[in-house]
Short mmCIF file of C-alpha atoms and ligand atoms in Angstrom, two decimals:
data_model
loop_
_atom_site.label_atom_id
_atom_site.label_comp_id
_atom_site.label_asym_id
_atom_site.label_seq_id
_atom_site.Cartn_x
_atom_site.Cartn_y
_atom_site.Cartn_z
CA UNK A 1475 76.84 98.96 111.41
CA UNK A 1476 77.96 95.55 110.29
CA UNK A 1477 81.59 94.65 110.83
CA UNK A 1478 83.45 94.55 107.49
CA UNK A 1479 84.03 90.95 106.45
CA UNK A 1480 87.67 91.73 105.69
CA UNK A 1481 88.01 92.16 109.46
CA UNK A 1482 85.78 89.22 110.46
CA UNK A 1483 87.72 86.96 108.10
CA UNK A 1484 91.16 88.41 108.65
CA UNK A 1485 93.55 85.44 109.03
CA UNK A 1486 94.40 84.81 112.69
CA UNK A 1487 97.17 82.23 112.30
CA UNK A 1488 99.83 81.46 109.71
CA UNK A 1489 97.73 78.55 108.53
CA UNK A 1490 94.84 80.88 107.66
CA UNK A 1491 97.06 82.77 105.21
CA UNK A 1492 96.24 81.65 101.70
CA UNK A 1493 99.19 81.18 99.30
CA UNK A 1494 102.41 83.06 100.15
CA UNK A 1495 104.03 79.72 100.99
CA UNK A 1496 107.63 80.85 100.58
CA UNK A 1497 107.20 83.90 102.80
CA UNK A 1498 105.13 82.08 105.41
CA UNK A 1499 107.44 79.05 105.67
CA UNK A 1500 110.46 81.27 106.20
CA UNK A 1501 108.60 83.38 108.74
CA UNK A 1502 107.53 80.29 110.65
CA UNK A 1503 111.19 79.34 110.91
CA UNK A 1504 112.15 82.74 112.35
CA UNK A 1505 109.26 82.58 114.80
CA UNK A 1506 110.14 79.06 115.92
CA UNK A 1507 113.73 80.09 116.64
CA UNK A 1508 112.52 83.28 118.36
CA UNK A 1509 115.10 85.02 116.24
CA UNK A 1510 113.36 87.87 114.50
CA UNK A 1511 115.17 90.22 112.11
CA UNK A 1512 113.70 93.54 111.03
CA UNK A 1513 111.42 92.77 108.13
CA UNK A 1514 109.97 94.20 104.96
CA UNK A 1515 106.79 92.70 103.50
CA UNK A 1516 106.35 93.80 99.92
CA UNK A 1517 103.72 92.98 97.33
CA UNK A 1518 100.40 93.99 95.77
CA UNK A 1519 97.41 95.23 97.79
CA UNK A 1520 95.22 92.77 99.64
CA UNK A 1521 97.62 89.82 99.64
CA UNK A 1522 98.07 89.40 103.39
CA UNK A 1523 100.93 91.69 104.45
CA UNK A 1524 99.19 93.52 107.30
CA UNK A 1525 97.48 90.32 108.44
CA UNK A 1526 100.82 88.49 108.60
CA UNK A 1527 102.51 91.33 110.49
CA UNK A 1528 99.73 91.24 113.09
CA UNK A 1529 99.96 87.44 113.38
CA UNK A 1530 103.69 87.74 114.14
CA UNK A 1531 103.21 90.46 116.74
CA UNK A 1532 100.39 88.54 118.41
CA UNK A 1533 102.49 85.39 118.40
CA UNK A 1534 105.06 87.03 120.66
CA UNK A 1535 102.82 89.33 122.69
CA UNK A 1536 100.12 88.57 125.19
CA UNK A 1537 96.76 90.24 124.73
CA UNK A 1538 97.47 92.73 127.54
CA UNK A 1539 100.86 93.64 126.05
CA UNK A 1540 99.45 94.71 122.70
CA UNK A 1541 98.82 98.28 123.88
CA UNK A 1542 102.32 98.80 125.16
CA UNK A 1543 104.43 96.58 122.90
CA UNK A 1544 102.89 97.07 119.49
CA UNK A 1545 103.02 100.37 117.62
CA UNK A 1546 101.30 100.73 114.27
CA UNK A 1547 102.17 103.77 112.17
CA UNK A 1548 100.88 104.85 108.81
CA UNK A 1549 102.89 106.78 106.20
CA UNK A 1550 100.82 109.88 106.92
CA UNK A 1551 102.04 109.73 110.56
CA UNK A 1552 105.62 109.80 109.37
CA UNK A 1553 105.72 112.91 107.22
CA UNK A 1554 107.44 114.80 110.03
CA UNK A 1555 110.51 113.14 111.39
CA UNK A 1556 110.43 114.93 114.75
CA UNK A 1557 107.00 113.42 115.31
CA UNK A 1558 108.33 109.96 114.41
CA UNK A 1559 111.28 110.39 116.78
CA UNK A 1560 109.01 111.40 119.65
CA UNK A 1561 106.52 108.63 119.11
CA UNK A 1562 109.26 106.02 118.84
CA UNK A 1563 111.11 107.36 121.87
CA UNK A 1564 107.94 107.22 123.95
CA UNK A 1565 107.20 103.76 122.69
CA UNK A 1566 110.64 102.47 123.62
CA UNK A 1567 110.60 104.06 127.06
CA UNK A 1568 107.00 103.20 127.88
CA UNK A 1569 107.13 100.54 130.60
CA UNK A 1570 110.49 98.94 131.21
CA UNK A 1571 111.32 96.28 128.74
CA UNK A 1572 111.33 93.03 130.60
CA UNK A 1573 114.11 90.62 129.77
CA UNK A 1574 113.60 89.28 126.31
CA UNK A 1575 110.15 90.74 125.79
CA UNK A 1576 109.88 92.00 122.23
CA UNK A 1577 108.30 95.16 120.90
CA UNK A 1578 107.06 95.62 117.34
CA UNK A 1579 106.78 98.69 115.17
CA UNK A 1580 104.60 98.09 112.12
CA UNK A 1581 105.12 100.80 109.51
CA UNK A 1582 102.34 100.62 106.96
CA UNK A 1583 102.70 102.19 103.49
CA UNK A 1584 106.44 102.49 104.09
CA UNK A 1585 106.96 103.20 100.39
CA UNK A 1586 105.13 106.50 100.85
CA UNK A 1587 107.51 107.76 103.52
CA UNK A 1588 109.60 110.64 102.10
CA UNK A 1589 113.27 109.86 101.41
CA UNK A 1590 114.62 112.26 104.02
CA UNK A 1591 112.42 110.70 106.68
CA UNK A 1592 113.56 107.25 105.55
CA UNK A 1593 117.18 108.34 106.10
CA UNK A 1594 116.37 109.36 109.67
CA UNK A 1595 114.38 106.19 110.17
CA UNK A 1596 117.37 104.16 109.11
CA UNK A 1597 119.43 105.69 111.93
CA UNK A 1598 116.60 105.07 114.38
CA UNK A 1599 116.44 101.42 113.28
CA UNK A 1600 120.22 101.10 113.73
CA UNK A 1601 120.20 102.58 117.20
CA UNK A 1602 117.19 100.84 118.71
CA UNK A 1603 117.84 97.97 121.03
CA UNK A 1604 117.61 94.37 119.95
CA UNK A 1605 114.21 94.01 121.55
CA UNK A 1606 112.52 96.30 119.05
CA UNK A 1607 111.63 94.81 115.67
CA UNK A 1608 110.50 96.88 112.73
CA UNK A 1609 108.10 95.44 110.16
CA UNK A 1610 107.81 97.67 107.09
CA UNK A 1611 104.89 97.08 104.72
CA UNK A 1612 104.92 98.32 101.15
CA UNK A 1613 103.60 97.75 97.65
CA UNK A 1614 106.75 98.92 95.85
CA UNK A 1615 110.06 97.99 97.44
CA UNK A 1616 112.02 100.11 94.96
CA UNK A 1617 110.71 103.15 96.81
CA UNK A 1618 112.49 102.10 100.00
CA UNK A 1619 116.07 103.31 100.33
CA UNK A 1620 118.82 100.68 100.05
CA UNK A 1621 120.29 101.23 103.54
CA UNK A 1622 116.92 100.25 105.05
CA UNK A 1623 116.46 97.27 102.72
CA UNK A 1624 119.89 95.95 103.63
CA UNK A 1625 119.00 95.99 107.33
CA UNK A 1626 115.85 93.94 106.85
CA UNK A 1627 114.84 90.47 105.74
CA UNK A 1628 112.60 90.96 102.70
CA UNK A 1629 109.51 88.81 102.19
CA UNK A 1630 107.68 89.00 98.88
CA UNK A 1631 103.92 88.58 98.82
CA UNK A 1632 102.39 87.59 95.51
CA UNK A 1633 99.05 88.28 93.87
CA UNK A 1634 96.60 85.54 94.82
CA UNK A 1635 95.67 83.07 92.06
CA UNK A 1636 92.10 82.81 90.87
CA UNK A 1637 91.25 79.51 92.55
CA UNK A 1638 92.55 80.69 95.95
CA UNK A 1639 90.48 83.85 95.82
CA UNK A 1640 87.38 81.94 94.77
CA UNK A 1641 87.94 79.30 97.47
CA UNK A 1642 88.16 81.99 100.14
CA UNK A 1643 85.01 83.70 98.82
CA UNK A 1644 83.16 80.38 98.85
CA UNK A 1645 84.30 79.82 102.43
CA UNK A 1646 82.79 83.17 103.42
CA UNK A 1647 79.61 82.43 101.45
CA UNK A 1648 79.20 79.22 103.46
CA UNK A 1649 79.96 80.86 106.80
CA UNK A 1650 77.52 83.70 106.13
CA UNK A 1651 74.90 81.23 104.82
CA UNK A 1652 74.47 83.22 101.61
CA UNK A 1653 72.27 81.87 98.86
CA UNK A 1654 73.64 82.17 95.34
CA UNK A 1655 71.53 80.95 92.41
CA UNK A 1656 73.39 77.82 91.31
CA UNK A 1657 73.09 78.50 87.58
CA UNK A 1658 74.89 81.81 87.94
CA UNK A 1659 77.33 80.88 90.67
CA UNK A 1660 80.34 80.18 88.46
CA UNK A 1661 79.88 83.38 86.47
CA UNK A 1662 79.48 85.31 89.74
CA UNK A 1663 82.74 84.07 91.25
CA UNK A 1664 84.60 84.55 87.97
CA UNK A 1665 83.47 88.17 87.89
CA UNK A 1666 84.35 88.76 91.54
CA UNK A 1667 87.82 87.51 90.72
CA UNK A 1668 88.05 89.71 87.64
CA UNK A 1669 86.97 92.76 89.67
CA UNK A 1670 89.48 91.93 92.40
CA UNK A 1671 92.48 91.76 90.07
CA UNK A 1672 94.12 89.42 92.61
CA UNK A 1673 93.33 91.66 95.61
CA UNK A 1674 91.45 89.48 98.12
CA UNK A 1675 90.35 92.51 100.14
CA UNK A 1676 88.65 93.95 97.06
CA UNK A 1677 87.04 90.57 96.30
CA UNK A 1678 85.63 90.25 99.83
CA UNK A 1679 84.44 93.87 99.89
CA UNK A 1680 82.67 93.44 96.55
CA UNK A 1681 80.92 90.33 97.83
CA UNK A 1682 79.79 92.16 100.96
CA UNK A 1683 78.60 95.13 98.93
CA UNK A 1684 76.61 92.87 96.62
CA UNK A 1685 74.91 91.40 99.70
CA UNK A 1686 74.25 94.81 101.25
CA UNK A 1687 72.65 96.03 98.03
CA UNK A 1688 70.59 92.84 97.80
CA UNK A 1689 72.02 91.93 94.42
CA UNK A 1690 72.41 88.23 95.19
CA UNK A 1691 68.81 87.11 94.68
CA UNK A 1692 68.57 87.95 91.01
CA UNK A 1693 72.31 88.06 90.70
CA UNK A 1694 72.64 90.88 88.24
CA UNK A 1695 76.32 90.60 87.30
CA UNK A 1696 76.18 93.77 85.22
CA UNK A 1697 75.00 95.78 88.21
CA UNK A 1698 77.89 94.39 90.24
CA UNK A 1699 80.32 95.37 87.48
CA UNK A 1700 78.85 98.88 87.32
CA UNK A 1701 78.95 99.59 91.04
CA UNK A 1702 82.55 98.37 91.08
CA UNK A 1703 83.52 100.92 88.45
CA UNK A 1704 83.67 98.59 85.44
CA UNK A 1705 81.75 98.64 82.15
CA UNK A 1706 78.81 96.25 82.06
CA UNK A 1707 78.95 93.64 79.32
CA UNK A 1708 76.54 95.42 76.99
CA UNK A 1709 78.48 98.69 77.10
CA UNK A 1710 81.77 96.85 76.68
CA UNK A 1711 80.42 95.02 73.63
CA UNK A 1712 79.15 98.19 71.99
CA UNK A 1713 82.50 99.81 72.64
CA UNK A 1714 84.31 96.90 70.99
CA UNK A 1715 82.04 97.04 67.99
CA UNK A 1716 82.61 100.77 67.33
CA UNK A 1717 86.36 100.32 67.85
CA UNK A 1718 86.29 97.62 65.18
CA UNK A 1719 84.65 100.11 62.83
CA UNK A 1720 87.37 102.64 63.66
CA UNK A 1721 84.63 105.03 64.77
CA UNK A 1722 86.41 107.31 67.22
CA UNK A 1723 83.50 109.69 67.88
CA UNK A 1724 81.14 106.88 68.88
CA UNK A 1725 83.78 105.27 71.07
CA UNK A 1726 84.22 108.59 72.82
CA UNK A 1727 80.47 108.98 73.20
CA UNK A 1728 80.21 105.59 74.88
CA UNK A 1729 83.12 106.41 77.10
CA UNK A 1730 81.61 109.79 78.08
CA UNK A 1731 78.31 108.12 78.96
CA UNK A 1732 79.87 105.96 81.68
CA UNK A 1733 78.40 107.04 85.00
CA UNK A 1734 80.91 105.72 87.47
CA UNK A 1735 84.23 106.00 85.72
CA UNK A 1736 87.27 104.35 87.15
CA UNK A 1737 89.81 104.93 84.43
CA UNK A 1738 92.30 102.35 85.64
CA UNK A 1739 89.56 99.69 85.67
CA UNK A 1740 88.57 100.83 82.20
CA UNK A 1741 92.14 100.33 81.04
CA UNK A 1742 92.20 96.83 82.54
CA UNK A 1743 89.00 95.87 80.76
CA UNK A 1744 90.19 97.29 77.44
CA UNK A 1745 93.53 95.49 77.77
CA UNK A 1746 91.74 92.17 78.18
CA UNK A 1747 89.78 92.56 74.94
CA UNK A 1748 92.69 93.75 72.80
CA UNK A 1749 93.71 90.23 71.68
CA UNK A 1750 90.23 89.76 70.18
CA UNK A 1751 90.71 92.80 67.92
CA UNK A 1752 92.46 92.66 64.57
CA UNK A 1753 95.82 94.17 65.40
CA UNK A 1754 99.28 93.17 64.11
CA UNK A 1755 101.26 91.33 66.83
CA UNK A 1756 104.00 93.96 66.84
CA UNK A 1757 101.40 96.71 67.22
CA UNK A 1758 99.78 94.79 70.05
CA UNK A 1759 103.11 94.96 71.87
CA UNK A 1760 103.39 98.68 71.12
CA UNK A 1761 99.87 99.20 72.40
CA UNK A 1762 100.58 97.37 75.63
CA UNK A 1763 103.65 99.52 76.22
CA UNK A 1764 101.53 102.58 75.57
CA UNK A 1765 98.83 101.35 77.95
CA UNK A 1766 101.48 100.95 80.63
CA UNK A 1767 102.49 104.58 80.12
CA UNK A 1768 98.90 105.82 80.23
CA UNK A 1769 98.21 103.87 83.41
CA UNK A 1770 101.31 105.39 84.98
CA UNK A 1771 100.38 108.92 83.91
CA UNK A 1772 96.90 108.53 85.40
CA UNK A 1773 98.37 107.16 88.62
CA UNK A 1774 100.49 110.33 88.74
CA UNK A 1775 97.44 112.57 88.38
CA UNK A 1776 97.20 113.22 84.63
CA UNK A 1777 93.74 114.14 83.26
CA UNK A 1778 91.90 110.81 82.96
CA UNK A 1779 89.51 111.71 80.15
CA UNK A 1780 92.29 113.11 78.00
CA UNK A 1781 94.46 110.03 78.54
CA UNK A 1782 91.64 107.62 77.76
CA UNK A 1783 90.69 109.56 74.61
CA UNK A 1784 94.28 109.30 73.45
CA UNK A 1785 94.20 105.58 74.19
CA UNK A 1786 91.00 105.01 72.20
CA UNK A 1787 92.45 106.97 69.27
CA UNK A 1788 95.64 104.93 69.36
CA UNK A 1789 93.77 101.61 69.45
CA UNK A 1790 91.71 102.73 66.45
CA UNK A 1791 94.84 103.73 64.60
CA UNK A 1792 96.25 100.20 64.97
CA UNK A 1793 93.08 98.31 64.15
CA UNK A 1794 92.92 96.74 60.71
CA UNK A 1795 89.59 96.61 58.97
N1 ATP B 3058 96.89 85.67 101.79
C1 ATP B 3058 95.69 85.87 102.38
N2 ATP B 3058 95.08 84.86 103.02
C2 ATP B 3058 93.87 85.04 103.60
N3 ATP B 3058 93.21 86.21 103.59
C3 ATP B 3058 93.77 87.26 102.98
C4 ATP B 3058 95.05 87.13 102.34
N4 ATP B 3058 95.36 88.31 101.78
C5 ATP B 3058 94.35 89.13 102.06
N5 ATP B 3058 93.37 88.51 102.76
C6 ATP B 3058 92.08 89.10 103.15
O1 ATP B 3058 92.09 90.46 102.73
C7 ATP B 3058 92.09 91.35 103.85
C8 ATP B 3058 93.20 92.37 103.65
O2 ATP B 3058 94.45 91.75 103.83
P1 ATP B 3058 95.72 92.55 104.36
O3 ATP B 3058 95.28 93.76 105.09
O4 ATP B 3058 96.60 91.60 105.08
O5 ATP B 3058 96.34 92.96 102.97
P2 ATP B 3058 97.67 93.80 102.69
O6 ATP B 3058 98.57 92.91 101.92
O7 ATP B 3058 98.18 94.41 103.93
O8 ATP B 3058 97.10 94.92 101.69
P3 ATP B 3058 97.56 96.48 101.52
O9 ATP B 3058 98.82 96.49 100.71
O10 ATP B 3058 96.42 97.07 100.74
O11 ATP B 3058 97.71 97.05 102.88
C9 ATP B 3058 92.26 90.48 105.07
O12 ATP B 3058 91.44 90.90 106.11
C10 ATP B 3058 91.82 89.10 104.62
O13 ATP B 3058 90.45 88.97 104.82
MG1 MG B 3059 98.16 96.39 104.59
#
């Protein structure tokens, strides 16, 4: 099987990391002074947190030390604190720590670690020797308990801007010697960016999938939208037109006919077209607040179809004919 491009093109040095200038410049300073604090990297998915953590660890460790001096744990490994204690204890004791040689613990998805386990982790972090550095990775820092935050230097990773994502995609296109029909190239990259929502991993994966499915030759953008769980342009346009007519039943019919439904993508697409509908500015604000609630409910496991139906009905209610 082909190696995923997100791995092939994972940044190997600080200079390969796109954007994130504030975080990277500060990190470079810590690295230069060989004075590492415990760290938290927080920010949206696919913005370079894991890549940066690995770059730091590899900066201090030789290839042959990676097995013994780098421990990567996932939130699902940390559900039971006795397991965490054992793993960490083994890690610390494994091979005597030579003078000054650092060890790194990378805790991925730290915001999914239960609060009680975080409390125990905090004591472990306090007690470990100076040679062990924790790097916690998370999307939502408000889910990390304060006592941990206050023991770490926090670095914020931001969503990548459109031109940076497109530049990186073009770089990969060149490296992989891909042929993209020039008349559709701009539209193609714009859509890859739209699909990614600022997540470079998603952008790269979508590009690779389009290649694997041989969609590049004729470059059918609608097919790429569909396989990524978005409405193609035709369906989106018919949806807009029935919404404008305040025709709830037809809007629901269109919605029910979607084969691959990703409700959160659907919400993103709908949000983007709202300004083109005839809705009072104050109601547009109300709608956006409501959309935020719906998105949250779905993320918490509420019934997607029910939530989207309610959303369509609410949009129709606000539309002026
Ligand atoms: N800032 C960036 N610069 C260059 N490449 C990046 C950047 N962010 C993401 N990528 C690309 O996306 C892939 C995923 O990045 P990474 O694993 O570092 O994201 P992450 O922030 O840890 O995401 P998650 O929160 O989902 O774990 C990388 O292999 C790389 O190809
Ligand atoms: Mg990550």
